[in-house]
Short mmCIF file of C-alpha atoms in Angstrom, two decimals:
data_model
loop_
_atom_site.label_atom_id
_atom_site.label_comp_id
_atom_site.label_asym_id
_atom_site.label_seq_id
_atom_site.Cartn_x
_atom_site.Cartn_y
_atom_site.Cartn_z
CA MET A 1 0.00 0.00 0.00
CA HIS A 2 1.32 3.45 -0.90
CA SER A 3 2.15 5.72 2.03
CA ARG A 4 3.09 9.39 2.22
CA VAL A 5 5.84 10.80 4.41
CA HIS A 6 6.22 14.43 5.42
CA SER A 7 6.95 16.68 8.40
CA PHE A 8 4.46 18.45 10.63
CA ARG A 9 5.37 21.54 12.61
CA THR A 10 3.55 22.09 15.90
CA PRO A 11 2.56 25.56 17.13
CA GLU A 12 5.50 25.30 19.57
CA GLY A 13 7.92 24.92 16.66
CA VAL A 14 8.58 21.18 17.04
CA THR A 15 8.94 19.22 13.81
CA LEU A 16 7.38 15.74 13.81
CA GLY A 17 8.13 13.11 11.19
CA VAL A 18 4.85 11.51 10.10
CA GLU A 19 3.75 8.84 7.63
CA HIS A 20 0.22 8.55 6.22
CA PHE A 21 -1.68 5.46 5.10
CA GLY A 22 -5.13 5.49 3.50
CA ASP A 23 -7.54 8.23 2.52
CA ALA A 24 -6.81 11.60 4.13
CA ALA A 25 -10.58 12.28 4.24
CA ALA A 26 -11.25 9.18 6.37
CA PRO A 27 -11.44 9.29 10.19
CA LEU A 28 -7.98 9.86 11.67
CA MET A 29 -6.16 7.17 13.62
CA LEU A 30 -2.98 8.58 15.19
CA LEU A 31 -0.27 6.12 16.23
CA ALA A 32 2.35 7.36 18.72
CA GLY A 33 5.60 5.48 18.26
CA GLY A 34 7.54 4.00 21.06
CA THR A 35 9.70 5.95 20.28
CA THR A 36 10.00 5.74 16.48
CA MET A 37 7.00 5.29 14.21
CA LEU A 38 8.35 1.89 13.13
CA SER A 39 7.19 0.47 16.47
CA TRP A 40 3.88 0.21 14.61
CA PRO A 41 4.21 -2.54 11.96
CA ASP A 42 3.48 -1.80 8.30
CA ALA A 43 1.03 -4.73 8.22
CA LEU A 44 -1.09 -3.23 11.00
CA CYS A 45 -1.09 0.25 9.46
CA GLU A 46 -2.14 -1.16 6.10
CA SER A 47 -4.90 -3.28 7.68
CA LEU A 48 -6.30 -0.22 9.46
CA ALA A 49 -6.20 1.80 6.25
CA ARG A 50 -8.06 -0.97 4.40
CA GLY A 51 -10.64 -0.70 7.16
CA GLY A 52 -11.40 2.87 6.18
CA ARG A 53 -9.10 4.90 8.42
CA HIS A 54 -6.60 7.66 7.71
CA VAL A 55 -3.66 6.16 9.58
CA VAL A 56 -0.80 8.39 10.70
CA ARG A 57 2.17 7.02 12.59
CA TYR A 58 4.80 9.41 13.86
CA ASP A 59 8.16 9.69 15.62
CA LEU A 60 8.40 11.14 19.10
CA ARG A 61 10.92 13.92 19.65
CA ASP A 62 14.60 12.92 19.43
CA SER A 63 13.79 10.01 17.14
CA GLY A 64 13.47 9.40 13.41
CA ALA A 65 12.51 12.42 11.36
CA SER A 66 11.27 14.43 14.33
CA THR A 67 13.17 17.26 16.03
CA THR A 68 16.45 16.09 17.52
CA VAL A 69 18.18 18.45 19.94
CA ASP A 70 20.11 16.61 22.65
CA PRO A 71 19.00 13.01 23.20
CA GLU A 72 21.35 12.70 26.17
CA ALA A 73 19.73 15.62 28.03
CA PRO A 74 16.18 16.26 26.77
CA ALA A 75 14.72 19.59 27.86
CA TYR A 76 11.08 18.57 27.40
CA THR A 77 8.68 16.51 29.52
CA LEU A 78 6.11 13.77 29.10
CA ARG A 79 3.45 16.51 29.05
CA ASP A 80 5.22 18.14 26.10
CA LEU A 81 5.10 14.88 24.17
CA ALA A 82 1.39 14.61 24.99
CA ALA A 83 0.87 18.15 23.70
CA ASP A 84 2.67 17.18 20.48
CA ALA A 85 0.15 14.37 19.94
CA ALA A 86 -2.79 16.71 20.48
CA ALA A 87 -1.33 19.36 18.15
CA LEU A 88 -0.77 16.77 15.44
CA ALA A 89 -4.30 15.37 15.81
CA ARG A 90 -5.85 18.85 15.60
CA GLY A 91 -3.63 19.83 12.69
CA LEU A 92 -4.56 16.81 10.58
CA ALA A 93 -8.31 16.56 11.18
CA ASP A 94 -11.28 18.73 12.05
CA ARG A 95 -12.72 16.09 14.39
CA PRO A 96 -11.22 14.11 17.29
CA ALA A 97 -8.82 11.30 16.43
CA HIS A 98 -8.48 7.74 17.64
CA LEU A 99 -5.15 7.83 19.50
CA ALA A 100 -2.99 4.75 19.92
CA GLY A 101 0.32 4.35 21.72
CA ILE A 102 2.69 1.41 21.97
CA GLY A 103 5.27 0.89 24.71
CA VAL A 104 6.43 4.26 26.00
CA GLY A 105 4.17 5.77 23.32
CA GLY A 106 1.33 4.26 25.32
CA MET A 107 2.34 6.43 28.26
CA VAL A 108 2.27 9.48 25.98
CA ALA A 109 -1.17 8.42 24.74
CA GLN A 110 -2.61 8.06 28.25
CA VAL A 111 -1.44 11.52 29.30
CA ALA A 112 -2.45 13.09 25.97
CA ALA A 113 -5.99 11.73 26.24
CA LEU A 114 -6.26 12.91 29.86
CA GLU A 115 -4.77 16.36 29.28
CA HIS A 116 -6.38 17.06 25.87
CA PRO A 117 -9.70 15.18 25.92
CA ASP A 118 -11.24 17.30 23.14
CA ALA A 119 -8.61 16.06 20.66
CA PHE A 120 -9.34 12.34 20.95
CA SER A 121 -12.37 10.11 20.40
CA ALA A 122 -10.93 6.69 21.27
CA LEU A 123 -7.82 5.22 22.84
CA THR A 124 -5.73 2.11 22.14
CA LEU A 125 -2.89 1.18 24.47
CA ALA A 126 -0.50 -1.56 23.30
CA GLY A 127 2.18 -3.20 25.41
CA THR A 128 2.39 -0.43 27.98
CA ARG A 129 1.71 0.29 31.65
CA PRO A 130 -0.04 2.92 33.79
CA VAL A 131 3.09 4.34 35.45
CA ALA A 132 6.22 6.09 34.22
CA PRO A 133 9.68 4.56 33.72
CA GLY A 134 11.39 3.78 37.00
CA PRO A 135 10.15 1.98 40.13
CA VAL A 136 6.87 0.21 39.49
CA ASP A 137 3.81 0.20 41.79
CA ASN A 138 3.71 -2.76 44.18
CA ASP A 139 0.63 -4.26 42.51
CA LEU A 140 2.17 -4.21 39.01
CA PRO A 141 4.62 -6.77 37.63
CA ASP A 142 8.05 -5.32 36.86
CA HIS A 143 10.36 -6.25 34.00
CA ASP A 144 11.20 -9.96 33.88
CA LYS A 145 14.40 -10.17 35.92
CA ALA A 146 15.99 -13.04 34.01
CA ALA A 147 15.35 -11.36 30.67
CA MET A 148 16.69 -8.03 31.91
CA LYS A 149 19.85 -9.73 33.24
CA ARG A 150 20.47 -11.27 29.82
CA ARG A 151 19.57 -8.02 28.06
CA PHE A 152 22.05 -5.93 30.05
CA ALA A 153 24.76 -8.56 29.58
CA LEU A 154 24.70 -7.95 25.82
CA PRO A 155 27.83 -6.14 24.59
CA THR A 156 27.02 -2.56 23.59
CA PRO A 157 27.34 -2.22 19.82
CA ASP A 158 29.15 0.49 17.90
CA TRP A 159 26.11 2.70 17.38
CA SER A 160 27.58 4.05 14.12
CA ASP A 161 27.87 0.53 12.64
CA ARG A 162 24.61 -0.45 10.91
CA ALA A 163 25.31 -4.20 10.89
CA ALA A 164 26.36 -4.27 14.54
CA VAL A 165 23.28 -2.31 15.58
CA ALA A 166 21.01 -4.68 13.64
CA GLU A 167 22.59 -7.75 15.24
CA PHE A 168 22.23 -6.18 18.68
CA ALA A 169 18.53 -5.57 17.99
CA ALA A 170 18.07 -9.17 16.89
CA ALA A 171 19.75 -10.48 20.05
CA ARG A 172 17.66 -8.16 22.24
CA ALA A 173 14.47 -9.32 20.49
CA GLU A 174 15.32 -12.97 21.09
CA ILE A 175 15.75 -12.25 24.80
CA LEU A 176 12.41 -10.42 24.94
CA GLY A 177 10.60 -13.20 23.05
CA ASP A 178 10.16 -11.31 19.77
CA ASP A 179 11.12 -12.34 16.23
CA PRO A 180 14.86 -11.67 15.77
CA ALA A 181 14.64 -11.44 11.98
CA ALA A 182 11.83 -8.87 12.13
CA ALA A 183 13.72 -6.90 14.77
CA ARG A 184 16.89 -6.93 12.65
CA ALA A 185 15.01 -5.61 9.62
CA THR A 186 13.29 -2.89 11.66
CA ALA A 187 16.60 -1.85 13.25
CA GLU A 188 18.11 -1.44 9.79
CA ARG A 189 15.20 0.75 8.73
CA VAL A 190 15.46 2.80 11.92
CA PHE A 191 19.20 3.25 11.32
CA ASP A 192 18.67 4.34 7.73
CA ARG A 193 16.12 7.01 8.61
CA THR A 194 18.02 8.36 11.62
CA PRO A 195 19.48 11.83 10.92
CA GLY A 196 23.19 10.99 11.11
CA THR A 197 25.32 8.24 12.60
CA GLU A 198 26.36 10.02 15.80
CA PRO A 199 26.31 7.33 18.54
CA PRO A 200 23.98 9.22 20.96
CA VAL A 201 21.43 9.85 18.21
CA GLN A 202 21.52 6.29 16.90
CA MET A 203 21.27 4.88 20.43
CA ALA A 204 18.31 7.16 21.18
CA ASN A 205 16.51 5.92 18.07
CA GLN A 206 17.24 2.24 18.62
CA MET A 207 16.75 2.07 22.39
CA GLY A 208 14.29 4.81 23.29
CA LEU A 209 16.47 5.69 26.26
CA VAL A 210 15.62 9.38 25.98
CA PHE A 211 12.30 8.58 27.58
CA SER A 212 13.90 7.35 30.80
CA LYS A 213 15.45 10.80 31.26
CA LEU A 214 12.18 12.74 31.00
CA ASP A 215 10.24 14.42 33.76
CA CYS A 216 7.12 12.25 33.87
CA LYS A 217 5.49 13.77 36.95
CA PRO A 218 2.83 14.08 38.19
CA ARG A 219 1.50 10.53 38.18
CA TRP A 220 -1.51 9.80 36.01
CA ARG A 221 -2.58 6.28 37.05
CA GLU A 222 -5.07 7.59 39.60
CA ARG A 223 -6.78 9.57 36.81
CA LEU A 224 -7.49 6.55 34.59
CA PRO A 225 -11.12 6.33 35.83
CA GLU A 226 -11.68 9.79 34.26
CA PHE A 227 -11.63 8.34 30.73
CA ALA A 228 -15.00 8.64 29.04
CA ILE A 229 -13.95 7.48 25.54
CA PRO A 230 -13.89 3.91 24.21
CA ALA A 231 -10.63 2.17 25.04
CA LEU A 232 -8.80 -0.95 23.93
CA VAL A 233 -5.81 -2.49 25.72
CA VAL A 234 -3.64 -4.83 23.63
CA HIS A 235 -0.93 -6.87 25.33
CA GLY A 236 1.28 -9.81 24.42
CA ARG A 237 0.91 -12.77 26.76
CA HIS A 238 4.69 -13.24 26.74
CA ASN A 239 5.74 -9.59 27.10
CA ARG A 240 8.83 -9.72 29.31
CA PHE A 241 9.46 -5.97 29.37
CA PHE A 242 6.00 -4.91 30.53
CA PRO A 243 4.43 -8.21 31.70
CA VAL A 244 0.76 -8.75 30.89
CA GLY A 245 -0.38 -7.78 34.39
CA ASN A 246 0.26 -4.18 33.39
CA GLY A 247 -2.23 -4.41 30.55
CA GLU A 248 -4.72 -6.15 32.80
CA ALA A 249 -4.44 -3.28 35.30
CA LEU A 250 -5.06 -0.69 32.56
CA ALA A 251 -8.13 -2.57 31.37
CA ARG A 252 -9.51 -2.78 34.93
CA GLU A 253 -8.96 0.87 35.74
CA ILE A 254 -10.14 2.47 32.48
CA PRO A 255 -13.96 2.38 32.48
CA GLY A 256 -15.37 -0.02 29.91
CA ALA A 257 -11.99 -0.86 28.39
CA ARG A 258 -11.65 -4.05 26.36
CA LEU A 259 -8.58 -6.22 26.93
CA LEU A 260 -7.15 -8.11 23.95
CA VAL A 261 -4.35 -10.48 24.97
CA LEU A 262 -2.26 -11.75 22.06
CA GLU A 263 -1.48 -15.29 23.15
CA GLN A 264 1.50 -15.78 20.81
CA ALA A 265 3.03 -12.30 21.16
CA ALA A 266 5.64 -10.72 23.40
CA THR A 267 6.69 -7.07 23.22
CA ALA A 268 6.11 -6.35 19.53
CA ILE A 269 2.87 -6.79 17.59
CA PRO A 270 3.68 -9.58 15.12
CA ASP A 271 2.45 -9.35 11.55
CA ALA A 272 0.42 -12.53 12.13
CA ALA A 273 -1.70 -10.61 14.65
CA ALA A 274 -2.08 -7.44 12.55
CA ASP A 275 -5.59 -8.17 11.27
CA GLU A 276 -6.85 -9.24 14.71
CA VAL A 277 -5.51 -6.07 16.34
CA ALA A 278 -6.79 -3.90 13.49
CA ALA A 279 -10.28 -5.39 13.78
CA ALA A 280 -10.37 -4.66 17.52
CA MET A 281 -9.18 -1.08 16.96
CA LEU A 282 -11.70 -0.50 14.19
CA ALA A 283 -14.49 -1.77 16.45
CA LEU A 284 -14.03 1.08 18.96
#
């Protein structure tokens, strides 16, 4: 399916890299990357577009084609990223958008929908949790300890070496339970669309570590019952980074939310599940 890529400039002067699928006149479905837009698989975007949606996936700041300033010391907050999502939604459509976020993009989506309720008509949260990076609430499962031990034992690649970065991504995916070949291919695409080969910029794009440096306060979990829009929570049964209990908590605490557990998935949404996830999103 043909897609269109361009930049969008927010009223605050931030440039966001965006990619469009489907008819621009159709209802807007905005996909917040986690952190790059390629966190959302092509197969899922195309399935949503076939279902009659104008699908836009975009890069968060300091990733992909969006504004990159200093990925080692970001001067913006989680609320700024949420405001970016609302500005993009309002700039692309004259009616509220269906907002979806995956991973850390799911945190952006939760805050965006809470802080800018007029901009969004529905919410999908994939593979995420209701609290910020850092210590987790006592009732939520934390990262799988064995997987994290293996993950942090991986040798750090030369972030300017495309092949080394791709192999690192494949090894990381295997540890997390995802498809290494798919992760390798995505890492190569992320590398190729990153503005430059400077190690901090490449690492920021591949790892999403910028997010861990952001000011994510105040908490928003206690506000989840405020949601009055349809919501879908999608979570891989074998997600070792954000175990499935996090998705279950989101679905319990967001009024009327539907929980879709992908029994064969881990952190990423596999292409084999694209049509199932698309159908659930389109049903909101």
